[in-house]
mmCIF file of C-alpha atoms and ligand atoms in Angstrom:
data_model
loop_
_atom_site.group_PDB
_atom_site.id
_atom_site.type_symbol
_atom_site.label_atom_id
_atom_site.label_comp_id
_atom_site.label_asym_id
_atom_site.label_seq_id
_atom_site.Cartn_x
_atom_site.Cartn_y
_atom_site.Cartn_z
ATOM 1 C CA MET A 809 -6.651 23.231 -5.506
ATOM 2 C CA TYR A 810 -3.340 21.669 -6.583
ATOM 3 C CA ILE A 811 -1.828 19.325 -4.001
ATOM 4 C CA LEU A 812 1.737 18.049 -4.259
ATOM 5 C CA GLY A 813 2.192 14.729 -2.434
ATOM 6 C CA ILE A 814 5.509 13.520 -1.025
ATOM 7 C CA GLU A 815 5.977 9.895 0.038
ATOM 8 C CA THR A 816 9.244 8.900 1.755
ATOM 9 C CA SER A 817 8.180 6.430 4.454
ATOM 10 C CA CYS A 818 10.416 3.551 3.376
ATOM 11 C CA ASP A 819 12.421 2.770 0.229
ATOM 12 C CA GLU A 820 10.420 4.558 -2.443
ATOM 13 C CA THR A 821 10.522 8.301 -3.109
ATOM 14 C CA GLY A 822 7.160 9.190 -4.610
ATOM 15 C CA ILE A 823 5.999 12.619 -5.779
ATOM 16 C CA ALA A 824 2.690 13.478 -7.446
ATOM 17 C CA VAL A 825 0.360 16.387 -8.131
ATOM 18 C CA TYR A 826 -3.402 16.008 -7.722
ATOM 19 C CA ASP A 827 -6.003 18.534 -8.839
ATOM 20 C CA SER A 828 -8.784 18.345 -6.236
ATOM 21 C CA ARG A 829 -11.393 19.835 -8.591
ATOM 22 C CA PHE A 830 -11.839 16.391 -10.150
ATOM 23 C CA TRP A 831 -12.944 14.916 -6.820
ATOM 24 C CA GLU A 832 -15.002 17.964 -5.932
ATOM 25 C CA SER A 833 -16.940 17.902 -9.195
ATOM 26 C CA LYS A 834 -17.445 14.114 -8.936
ATOM 27 C CA GLN A 835 -15.508 13.249 -12.071
ATOM 28 C CA PRO A 836 -13.497 9.992 -12.291
ATOM 29 C CA ALA A 837 -10.859 10.513 -9.622
ATOM 30 C CA TYR A 838 -7.847 9.330 -11.633
ATOM 31 C CA LEU A 839 -8.255 12.224 -14.074
ATOM 32 C CA GLY A 840 -7.095 14.581 -11.322
ATOM 33 C CA LEU A 841 -3.656 13.001 -11.251
ATOM 34 C CA LEU A 842 -1.624 15.518 -13.240
ATOM 35 C CA GLY A 843 1.843 14.088 -12.798
ATOM 36 C CA GLN A 844 3.776 11.520 -10.813
ATOM 37 C CA SER A 845 7.431 10.625 -10.355
ATOM 38 C CA LEU A 846 8.862 7.698 -8.495
ATOM 39 C CA PHE A 847 12.317 6.495 -7.592
ATOM 40 C CA SER A 848 12.745 3.052 -6.077
ATOM 41 C CA GLN A 849 15.751 2.287 -3.879
ATOM 42 C CA VAL A 850 15.184 -1.455 -4.197
ATOM 43 C CA LYS A 851 18.435 -2.105 -6.115
ATOM 44 C CA MET A 852 20.490 -0.429 -3.385
ATOM 45 C CA HIS A 853 18.857 -2.290 -0.486
ATOM 46 C CA GLU A 854 18.939 -5.589 -2.382
ATOM 47 C CA LEU A 855 22.669 -5.784 -1.625
ATOM 48 C CA TYR A 856 21.867 -5.925 2.095
ATOM 49 C CA GLY A 857 18.810 -8.211 1.874
ATOM 50 C CA GLY A 858 16.512 -5.547 3.334
ATOM 51 C CA VAL A 859 16.022 -1.816 3.832
ATOM 52 C CA VAL A 860 18.940 0.001 5.542
ATOM 53 C CA PRO A 861 17.256 3.016 7.221
ATOM 54 C CA GLU A 862 20.210 5.429 7.064
ATOM 55 C CA LEU A 863 20.816 4.736 3.370
ATOM 56 C CA ALA A 864 17.099 5.151 2.692
ATOM 57 C CA SER A 865 17.065 8.645 4.250
ATOM 58 C CA ARG A 866 20.135 9.758 2.314
ATOM 59 C CA ASP A 867 18.691 8.568 -0.968
ATOM 60 C CA HIS A 868 15.370 10.338 -0.338
ATOM 61 C CA ILE A 869 17.387 13.544 0.138
ATOM 62 C CA ARG A 870 19.334 12.917 -3.080
ATOM 63 C CA VAL A 871 16.333 12.364 -5.365
ATOM 64 C CA SER A 872 13.404 14.323 -3.882
ATOM 65 C CA LEU A 873 14.017 17.734 -5.459
ATOM 66 C CA PRO A 874 14.757 16.415 -8.986
ATOM 67 C CA LEU A 875 11.598 14.282 -8.741
ATOM 68 C CA ILE A 876 9.554 17.323 -7.682
ATOM 69 C CA GLU A 877 10.912 19.246 -10.686
ATOM 70 C CA ASP A 878 10.071 16.370 -13.004
ATOM 71 C CA CYS A 879 6.580 16.034 -11.589
ATOM 72 C CA LEU A 880 5.850 19.747 -11.917
ATOM 73 C CA LYS A 881 7.006 19.604 -15.534
ATOM 74 C CA GLN A 882 4.597 16.729 -16.246
ATOM 75 C CA SER A 883 1.819 18.672 -14.521
ATOM 76 C CA GLN A 884 2.692 21.857 -16.451
ATOM 77 C CA LEU A 885 2.705 23.779 -13.208
ATOM 78 C CA GLN A 886 5.127 26.098 -11.440
ATOM 79 C CA LEU A 887 5.951 25.376 -7.805
ATOM 80 C CA GLN A 888 4.217 28.630 -6.811
ATOM 81 C CA GLU A 889 0.926 27.303 -8.229
ATOM 82 C CA ILE A 890 0.788 24.435 -5.738
ATOM 83 C CA ASP A 891 -1.780 25.209 -3.016
ATOM 84 C CA ALA A 892 -0.762 22.665 -0.383
ATOM 85 C CA PHE A 893 1.895 20.041 0.268
ATOM 86 C CA ALA A 894 0.824 16.612 1.539
ATOM 87 C CA TYR A 895 3.536 14.458 3.086
ATOM 88 C CA THR A 896 3.605 11.032 4.705
ATOM 89 C CA LYS A 897 3.690 11.656 8.440
ATOM 90 C CA GLY A 898 3.862 7.960 9.402
ATOM 91 C CA PRO A 899 4.051 5.103 9.995
ATOM 92 C CA GLY A 900 7.466 4.274 8.566
ATOM 93 C CA LEU A 901 11.195 4.778 9.116
ATOM 94 C CA ALA A 902 11.706 7.875 11.283
ATOM 95 C CA GLY A 903 14.658 9.291 9.318
ATOM 96 C CA ALA A 904 13.000 8.644 5.968
ATOM 97 C CA LEU A 905 9.741 10.271 7.121
ATOM 98 C CA LEU A 906 11.692 13.296 8.307
ATOM 99 C CA VAL A 907 13.116 13.885 4.838
ATOM 100 C CA GLY A 908 9.680 14.185 3.191
ATOM 101 C CA THR A 909 8.317 16.199 6.108
ATOM 102 C CA SER A 910 11.195 18.697 6.060
ATOM 103 C CA ILE A 911 10.943 19.164 2.297
ATOM 104 C CA ALA A 912 7.162 19.706 2.442
ATOM 105 C CA LYS A 913 7.365 22.083 5.396
ATOM 106 C CA SER A 914 10.302 24.104 4.075
ATOM 107 C CA ILE A 915 8.828 24.634 0.600
ATOM 108 C CA ALA A 916 5.434 25.481 2.128
ATOM 109 C CA PHE A 917 7.087 27.925 4.523
ATOM 110 C CA GLY A 918 9.023 29.588 1.700
ATOM 111 C CA LEU A 919 5.875 30.043 -0.392
ATOM 112 C CA SER A 920 3.463 30.768 2.494
ATOM 113 C CA LYS A 921 1.456 27.646 1.668
ATOM 114 C CA LYS A 922 -0.099 24.915 3.862
ATOM 115 C CA THR A 923 0.873 21.324 4.551
ATOM 116 C CA ILE A 924 -1.065 18.249 5.590
ATOM 117 C CA GLY A 925 0.448 15.140 7.190
ATOM 118 C CA ILE A 926 -1.013 11.918 5.794
ATOM 119 C CA HIS A 927 -1.181 8.447 7.325
ATOM 120 C CA HIS A 928 0.634 6.144 4.891
ATOM 121 C CA LEU A 929 -2.054 3.469 5.211
ATOM 122 C CA GLU A 930 -4.838 5.948 4.568
ATOM 123 C CA GLY A 931 -3.020 6.683 1.314
ATOM 124 C CA HIS A 932 -3.034 2.976 0.414
ATOM 125 C CA LEU A 933 -6.640 2.620 1.551
ATOM 126 C CA LEU A 934 -7.890 5.363 -0.771
ATOM 127 C CA SER A 935 -5.591 4.566 -3.725
ATOM 128 C CA PRO A 936 -8.033 2.127 -5.420
ATOM 129 C CA LEU A 937 -10.360 5.096 -5.914
ATOM 130 C CA LEU A 938 -7.780 6.266 -8.473
ATOM 131 C CA SER A 939 -8.432 3.198 -10.608
ATOM 132 C CA PRO A 940 -9.098 4.024 -14.297
ATOM 133 C CA GLU A 941 -11.616 1.175 -14.086
ATOM 134 C CA LEU A 942 -13.959 3.773 -12.586
ATOM 135 C CA GLU A 943 -13.795 5.758 -15.807
ATOM 136 C CA SER A 944 -17.477 6.452 -16.200
ATOM 137 C CA SER A 945 -18.301 7.449 -12.651
ATOM 138 C CA SER A 946 -16.926 9.165 -9.599
ATOM 139 C CA PRO A 947 -15.960 6.864 -6.728
ATOM 140 C CA HIS A 948 -18.227 8.730 -4.280
ATOM 141 C CA HIS A 949 -20.925 6.082 -4.622
ATOM 142 C CA LEU A 950 -18.623 3.283 -3.413
ATOM 143 C CA PHE A 951 -18.865 4.199 0.295
ATOM 144 C CA PRO A 952 -19.194 2.268 2.531
ATOM 145 C CA PHE A 953 -16.789 -0.360 1.270
ATOM 146 C CA LEU A 954 -14.556 -3.061 2.653
ATOM 147 C CA ALA A 955 -10.788 -2.657 2.299
ATOM 148 C CA LEU A 956 -8.056 -5.236 2.582
ATOM 149 C CA LEU A 957 -4.716 -3.609 3.317
ATOM 150 C CA VAL A 958 -1.887 -6.025 2.607
ATOM 151 C CA SER A 959 1.583 -4.533 2.660
ATOM 152 C CA GLY A 960 5.034 -5.282 4.042
ATOM 153 C CA GLY A 961 4.143 -3.836 7.432
ATOM 154 C CA HIS A 962 0.379 -4.321 7.693
ATOM 155 C CA THR A 963 -2.402 -6.775 7.060
ATOM 156 C CA GLN A 964 -5.824 -5.569 8.050
ATOM 157 C CA ILE A 965 -9.457 -5.561 7.028
ATOM 158 C CA MET A 966 -11.132 -2.176 7.311
ATOM 159 C CA LEU A 967 -14.657 -0.915 6.945
ATOM 160 C CA VAL A 968 -14.373 2.421 5.122
ATOM 161 C CA LYS A 969 -17.516 4.394 5.946
ATOM 162 C CA ASP A 970 -16.325 7.709 4.515
ATOM 163 C CA ILE A 971 -13.082 9.638 3.973
ATOM 164 C CA GLY A 972 -11.418 9.580 7.387
ATOM 165 C CA VAL A 973 -13.981 7.244 8.971
ATOM 166 C CA TYR A 974 -12.406 3.816 9.221
ATOM 167 C CA GLU A 975 -13.155 0.837 11.425
ATOM 168 C CA THR A 976 -10.596 -1.941 11.807
ATOM 169 C CA LEU A 977 -12.434 -5.270 11.642
ATOM 170 C CA GLY A 978 -9.377 -7.501 11.879
ATOM 171 C CA GLU A 979 -5.591 -7.366 11.674
ATOM 172 C CA THR A 980 -2.507 -9.505 11.919
ATOM 173 C CA LEU A 981 -1.431 -10.515 15.393
ATOM 174 C CA ASP A 982 2.195 -10.958 14.306
ATOM 175 C CA ASP A 983 3.796 -10.786 10.836
ATOM 176 C CA ALA A 984 2.187 -8.918 7.949
ATOM 177 C CA ALA A 985 1.473 -10.907 4.779
ATOM 178 C CA GLY A 986 4.192 -8.991 2.848
ATOM 179 C CA GLU A 987 6.658 -9.629 5.666
ATOM 180 C CA ALA A 988 5.872 -13.367 5.453
ATOM 181 C CA PHE A 989 6.513 -13.209 1.677
ATOM 182 C CA ASP A 990 9.825 -11.408 2.251
ATOM 183 C CA LYS A 991 10.965 -13.842 4.984
ATOM 184 C CA THR A 992 9.962 -16.865 2.900
ATOM 185 C CA ALA A 993 11.913 -15.418 -0.035
ATOM 186 C CA LYS A 994 14.989 -15.141 2.169
ATOM 187 C CA LEU A 995 14.608 -18.756 3.342
ATOM 188 C CA LEU A 996 14.370 -19.881 -0.301
ATOM 189 C CA GLY A 997 17.442 -17.813 -1.247
ATOM 190 C CA LEU A 998 15.468 -15.383 -3.415
ATOM 191 C CA SER A 999 16.197 -11.721 -3.925
ATOM 192 C CA TYR A 1000 14.677 -8.754 -2.061
ATOM 193 C CA PRO A 1001 11.861 -7.706 -2.157
ATOM 194 C CA GLY A 1002 10.556 -11.221 -1.804
ATOM 195 C CA GLY A 1003 6.893 -10.921 -2.769
ATOM 196 C CA PRO A 1004 7.227 -10.808 -6.551
ATOM 197 C CA ALA A 1005 10.064 -13.402 -6.509
ATOM 198 C CA VAL A 1006 8.082 -15.948 -4.441
ATOM 199 C CA SER A 1007 5.012 -15.358 -6.580
ATOM 200 C CA GLN A 1008 6.951 -15.982 -9.825
ATOM 201 C CA LEU A 1009 8.657 -19.103 -8.484
ATOM 202 C CA ALA A 1010 5.332 -20.512 -7.216
ATOM 203 C CA LYS A 1011 4.074 -20.569 -10.808
ATOM 204 C CA LYS A 1012 6.584 -23.376 -11.522
ATOM 205 C CA GLY A 1013 5.505 -25.412 -8.469
ATOM 206 C CA THR A 1014 3.485 -28.639 -8.344
ATOM 207 C CA VAL A 1015 0.265 -28.552 -6.346
ATOM 208 C CA GLY A 1016 0.052 -30.720 -3.231
ATOM 209 C CA LYS A 1017 3.754 -31.375 -2.566
ATOM 210 C CA PHE A 1018 3.518 -29.650 0.818
ATOM 211 C CA GLN A 1019 0.638 -29.052 3.197
ATOM 212 C CA LEU A 1020 1.328 -25.850 5.117
ATOM 213 C CA PRO A 1021 -0.837 -24.503 7.975
ATOM 214 C CA ARG A 1022 -3.475 -21.821 7.476
ATOM 215 C CA PRO A 1023 -3.245 -20.009 10.825
ATOM 216 C CA LEU A 1024 -6.502 -18.616 12.278
ATOM 217 C CA MET A 1025 -8.342 -19.460 9.062
ATOM 218 C CA HIS A 1026 -11.314 -20.844 10.963
ATOM 219 C CA SER A 1027 -11.190 -18.549 13.987
ATOM 220 C CA LYS A 1028 -14.389 -16.670 14.768
ATOM 221 C CA ASN A 1029 -12.804 -13.227 14.323
ATOM 222 C CA LEU A 1030 -11.196 -11.484 11.338
ATOM 223 C CA ASP A 1031 -7.637 -11.475 12.675
ATOM 224 C CA PHE A 1032 -4.644 -12.991 10.896
ATOM 225 C CA SER A 1033 -1.394 -14.652 11.905
ATOM 226 C CA PHE A 1034 1.438 -15.417 9.486
ATOM 227 C CA ALA A 1035 4.406 -16.094 11.797
ATOM 228 C CA GLY A 1036 3.583 -19.822 12.107
ATOM 229 C CA LEU A 1037 3.390 -20.196 8.341
ATOM 230 C CA LYS A 1038 6.889 -18.771 7.939
ATOM 231 C CA THR A 1039 8.138 -21.177 10.646
ATOM 232 C CA ALA A 1040 6.526 -24.065 8.757
ATOM 233 C CA VAL A 1041 8.490 -23.029 5.644
ATOM 234 C CA LEU A 1042 11.674 -22.882 7.722
ATOM 235 C CA THR A 1043 11.040 -26.411 9.028
ATOM 236 C CA GLN A 1044 10.749 -27.763 5.468
ATOM 237 C CA VAL A 1045 13.907 -25.913 4.395
ATOM 238 C CA LYS A 1046 15.872 -27.386 7.324
ATOM 239 C CA LEU A 1047 14.556 -30.903 6.684
ATOM 240 C CA LYS A 1048 15.650 -30.723 3.046
ATOM 241 C CA GLY A 1049 19.183 -29.392 3.614
ATOM 242 C CA VAL A 1050 20.268 -28.665 0.036
ATOM 243 C CA MET A 1051 17.353 -27.240 -1.976
ATOM 244 C CA ASP A 1052 16.910 -27.757 -5.705
ATOM 245 C CA GLU A 1053 14.836 -25.464 -7.920
ATOM 246 C CA GLN A 1054 11.783 -27.746 -8.024
ATOM 247 C CA PHE A 1055 11.742 -28.103 -4.222
ATOM 248 C CA LYS A 1056 11.831 -24.311 -3.878
ATOM 249 C CA ALA A 1057 9.040 -23.864 -6.429
ATOM 250 C CA ASP A 1058 6.832 -26.495 -4.752
ATOM 251 C CA LEU A 1059 7.341 -24.924 -1.333
ATOM 252 C CA ALA A 1060 6.753 -21.410 -2.706
ATOM 253 C CA LEU A 1061 3.480 -22.599 -4.235
ATOM 254 C CA ALA A 1062 2.342 -24.192 -0.953
ATOM 255 C CA PHE A 1063 3.185 -20.935 0.863
ATOM 256 C CA VAL A 1064 1.363 -18.708 -1.620
ATOM 257 C CA ASP A 1065 -1.685 -21.013 -1.571
ATOM 258 C CA ALA A 1066 -1.828 -20.842 2.238
ATOM 259 C CA VAL A 1067 -1.615 -17.009 2.303
ATOM 260 C CA VAL A 1068 -4.206 -16.629 -0.449
ATOM 261 C CA ASP A 1069 -6.605 -19.126 1.193
ATOM 262 C CA VAL A 1070 -6.469 -17.267 4.524
ATOM 263 C CA LEU A 1071 -6.863 -13.805 2.989
ATOM 264 C CA CYS A 1072 -9.792 -14.896 0.785
ATOM 265 C CA LYS A 1073 -11.580 -16.697 3.637
ATOM 266 C CA LYS A 1074 -11.340 -13.738 6.025
ATOM 267 C CA VAL A 1075 -12.416 -11.265 3.356
ATOM 268 C CA LYS A 1076 -15.406 -13.470 2.532
ATOM 269 C CA ASP A 1077 -16.364 -13.551 6.234
ATOM 270 C CA ALA A 1078 -16.020 -9.748 6.424
ATOM 271 C CA LEU A 1079 -18.198 -9.254 3.330
ATOM 272 C CA ILE A 1080 -20.915 -11.389 4.921
ATOM 273 C CA LEU A 1081 -20.572 -9.596 8.272
ATOM 274 C CA THR A 1082 -20.811 -6.086 6.824
ATOM 275 C CA GLY A 1083 -23.060 -6.709 3.822
ATOM 276 C CA CYS A 1084 -20.601 -4.636 1.720
ATOM 277 C CA LYS A 1085 -20.723 -5.254 -2.016
ATOM 278 C CA THR A 1086 -17.405 -3.538 -2.837
ATOM 279 C CA LEU A 1087 -13.966 -4.723 -1.809
ATOM 280 C CA VAL A 1088 -10.901 -2.607 -2.417
ATOM 281 C CA VAL A 1089 -7.504 -4.256 -2.191
ATOM 282 C CA ALA A 1090 -4.541 -2.032 -1.374
ATOM 283 C CA GLY A 1091 -0.863 -2.374 -0.475
ATOM 284 C CA GLY A 1092 2.053 -4.132 -2.154
ATOM 285 C CA VAL A 1093 0.728 -7.697 -1.787
ATOM 286 C CA GLY A 1094 -2.365 -6.534 -3.683
ATOM 287 C CA ALA A 1095 -0.172 -6.768 -6.800
ATOM 288 C CA ASN A 1096 0.061 -10.542 -6.301
ATOM 289 C CA SER A 1097 -1.438 -12.424 -9.230
ATOM 290 C CA GLN A 1098 -2.441 -15.536 -7.220
ATOM 291 C CA LEU A 1099 -4.316 -13.320 -4.733
ATOM 292 C CA ARG A 1100 -6.049 -11.569 -7.622
ATOM 293 C CA ASP A 1101 -7.096 -14.980 -9.011
ATOM 294 C CA GLY A 1102 -8.481 -15.857 -5.561
ATOM 295 C CA PHE A 1103 -10.521 -12.662 -5.437
ATOM 296 C CA LYS A 1104 -11.764 -13.255 -8.985
ATOM 297 C CA THR A 1105 -13.339 -16.499 -7.800
ATOM 298 C CA LEU A 1106 -14.740 -14.727 -4.735
ATOM 299 C CA ARG A 1107 -16.156 -11.980 -6.947
ATOM 300 C CA GLU A 1108 -17.940 -14.526 -9.123
ATOM 301 C CA LYS A 1109 -19.327 -16.459 -6.124
ATOM 302 C CA THR A 1110 -20.456 -13.470 -4.047
ATOM 303 C CA ASN A 1111 -21.221 -10.881 -6.715
ATOM 304 C CA THR A 1112 -18.756 -8.470 -5.133
ATOM 305 C CA HIS A 1113 -17.131 -5.598 -6.989
ATOM 306 C CA VAL A 1114 -13.372 -5.986 -6.418
ATOM 307 C CA LEU A 1115 -11.329 -2.875 -7.064
ATOM 308 C CA TYR A 1116 -7.531 -2.529 -7.200
ATOM 309 C CA PRO A 1117 -5.357 0.513 -7.598
ATOM 310 C CA PRO A 1118 -3.546 0.599 -10.938
ATOM 311 C CA LEU A 1119 -0.481 -1.703 -10.616
ATOM 312 C CA ASP A 1120 1.944 1.224 -10.258
ATOM 313 C CA LEU A 1121 -0.074 2.519 -7.298
ATOM 314 C CA CYS A 1122 -0.152 -0.843 -5.458
ATOM 315 C CA THR A 1123 3.274 -0.276 -3.955
ATOM 316 C CA ASP A 1124 4.373 2.976 -2.303
ATOM 317 C CA ASN A 1125 3.873 6.091 -4.402
ATOM 318 C CA GLY A 1126 3.273 9.835 -4.196
ATOM 319 C CA ALA A 1127 -0.101 9.751 -5.958
ATOM 320 C CA MET A 1128 -1.884 8.144 -3.020
ATOM 321 C CA ILE A 1129 -0.496 10.813 -0.678
ATOM 322 C CA ALA A 1130 -1.416 13.723 -2.972
ATOM 323 C CA PHE A 1131 -4.904 12.250 -3.466
ATOM 324 C CA ALA A 1132 -5.490 11.575 0.258
ATOM 325 C CA GLY A 1133 -4.268 15.115 1.024
ATOM 326 C CA ALA A 1134 -6.666 16.579 -1.545
ATOM 327 C CA VAL A 1135 -9.793 14.730 -0.408
ATOM 328 C CA LYS A 1136 -9.040 15.309 3.273
ATOM 329 C CA LEU A 1137 -8.487 19.036 2.781
ATOM 330 C CA LEU A 1138 -11.719 19.298 0.804
ATOM 331 C CA GLN A 1139 -13.578 17.489 3.566
ATOM 332 C CA ASN A 1140 -11.976 19.455 6.375
ATOM 333 C CA PRO A 1141 -9.993 22.597 5.413
ATOM 334 C CA THR A 1142 -8.960 23.108 9.053
ATOM 335 C CA LEU A 1143 -6.537 20.185 8.608
ATOM 336 C CA ALA A 1144 -4.270 22.540 6.629
ATOM 337 C CA ASP A 1145 -1.225 23.186 8.745
ATOM 338 C CA THR A 1146 1.267 26.050 8.833
ATOM 339 C CA SER A 1147 3.247 24.909 11.865
ATOM 340 C CA LEU A 1148 6.932 24.170 11.468
ATOM 341 C CA GLY A 1149 7.003 21.293 13.959
ATOM 342 C CA PHE A 1150 8.434 18.096 12.520
ATOM 343 C CA ASP A 1151 5.820 15.768 13.932
ATOM 344 C CA VAL A 1152 6.536 12.431 12.247
ATOM 345 C CA LEU A 1153 4.893 9.348 13.755
ATOM 346 C CA PRO A 1154 6.979 6.247 12.902
ATOM 347 C CA ARG A 1155 4.474 4.082 14.795
ATOM 348 C CA TRP A 1156 0.946 5.216 14.152
ATOM 349 C CA SER A 1157 -2.180 3.097 14.046
ATOM 350 C CA LEU A 1158 -5.027 3.968 11.676
ATOM 351 C CA SER A 1159 -7.392 3.736 14.632
ATOM 352 C CA GLU A 1160 -5.634 6.812 16.113
ATOM 353 C CA LEU A 1161 -6.650 9.010 13.175
HETATM 354 O O1 KG4 B 1126 2.806 -1.374 0.269
HETATM 355 P P1 KG4 B 1126 4.254 -1.673 0.063
HETATM 356 O O2 KG4 B 1126 4.907 -1.207 -1.209
HETATM 357 O O3 KG4 B 1126 5.138 -1.128 1.211
HETATM 358 C C1 KG4 B 1126 4.745 -1.157 2.555
HETATM 359 O O4 KG4 B 1126 5.009 -2.202 3.157
HETATM 360 O O5 KG4 B 1126 4.123 -0.164 2.975
HETATM 361 O O6 KG4 B 1126 4.381 -3.263 0.170
HETATM 362 C C2 KG4 B 1126 5.594 -3.922 0.058
HETATM 363 C C3 KG4 B 1126 5.351 -5.400 0.285
HETATM 364 C C4 KG4 B 1126 6.635 -6.194 0.346
HETATM 365 O O7 KG4 B 1126 6.563 -7.071 1.448
HETATM 366 C C5 KG4 B 1126 6.636 -6.959 -0.976
HETATM 367 O O8 KG4 B 1126 7.329 -8.183 -0.902
HETATM 368 C C6 KG4 B 1126 5.154 -7.167 -1.199
HETATM 369 O O9 KG4 B 1126 4.551 -5.959 -0.787
HETATM 370 N N1 KG4 B 1126 4.830 -7.421 -2.614
HETATM 371 C C7 KG4 B 1126 4.302 -8.570 -3.068
HETATM 372 C C8 KG4 B 1126 4.191 -8.440 -4.466
HETATM 373 N N2 KG4 B 1126 4.653 -7.205 -4.827
HETATM 374 C C9 KG4 B 1126 5.038 -6.584 -3.665
HETATM 375 N N3 KG4 B 1126 3.928 -9.677 -2.409
HETATM 376 C C10 KG4 B 1126 3.436 -10.690 -3.142
HETATM 377 N N4 KG4 B 1126 3.317 -10.659 -4.487
HETATM 378 C C11 KG4 B 1126 3.671 -9.553 -5.192
HETATM 379 N N5 KG4 B 1126 3.541 -9.541 -6.520
HETATM 380 ZN ZN1 ZN B 1127 3.090 1.065 1.752
#
């Protein structure tokens, strides 16, 4: 089965084709990825310091069809050969979600094919299974595993028992980790999106110049809170008045250290609680090098297998949607949909799956 995935939940238009036979025959999952095309709107939104929903929708419309053509060319397939169209149904920006949904449903209608609506976070959650690191084996043996989802909108620890069987063990009570990165970047006068910029600047910082709080780090549960940390950064910025480069770097380092400490501590607690020996890290913040260093130490201390998606699949992309669509349809073919209802869910919790 060839599945074409369409991701348009925010500011990235992602298209990919996945051949489900690779998953079915338990070959390394990444081999099934036949083609992928991505267009990032980051440059456009940078001008406004954040994503402008209306502009995002218009740009998804502008680039989707050329990206589909490009992706089919890479996959050496004709549109008619695609068996089903997977699209991001939510959560995300309503208008942006509608673009991908309408394209998937209209092409499927025209060709008498099926669609499947995918939860954006389920896409992220399963994307590490596409890691080329798993080159000699299929990822089927990894279940159950622990997943840390750290993106611009979400921070949660999940127990992944099987495809579609997820238990939320802890989540953020306020800001997501990526959101805290983006807000801190704004306070330090850095460009959007803030995560990579703060991370780079932190590398020039001096350790110990600031002591920032680590909210909920020692709480008994696995929940997070990052709003207070951002406020602590704001307080330092206000106290300083005019910031020089070294001040910004020192504060960025203190911020990154605090986020990494909290994420590593909670993940360690969750590994102990569940007895899982595999951790997958998904979502944009998973690209962060300081967080990866933190997990490297954790891996050495706890003998845990830590798995990341390839760097280009850490942020939003079509591959994770095509892949999630493929494995879900294999597991439950009745999920294939022929309805023409445009049922996007801008707010949709993974626990409602
Ligand atoms: O998963 P994603 O592409 O989009 C969703 O939010 O679904 O994640 C984007 C988030 C942004 O907040 C961005 O600042 C953050 O991931 N991010 C990073 C890094 N790269 C992206 N945060 C820290 N370090 C990075 N290297
Ligand atoms: Zn995302």
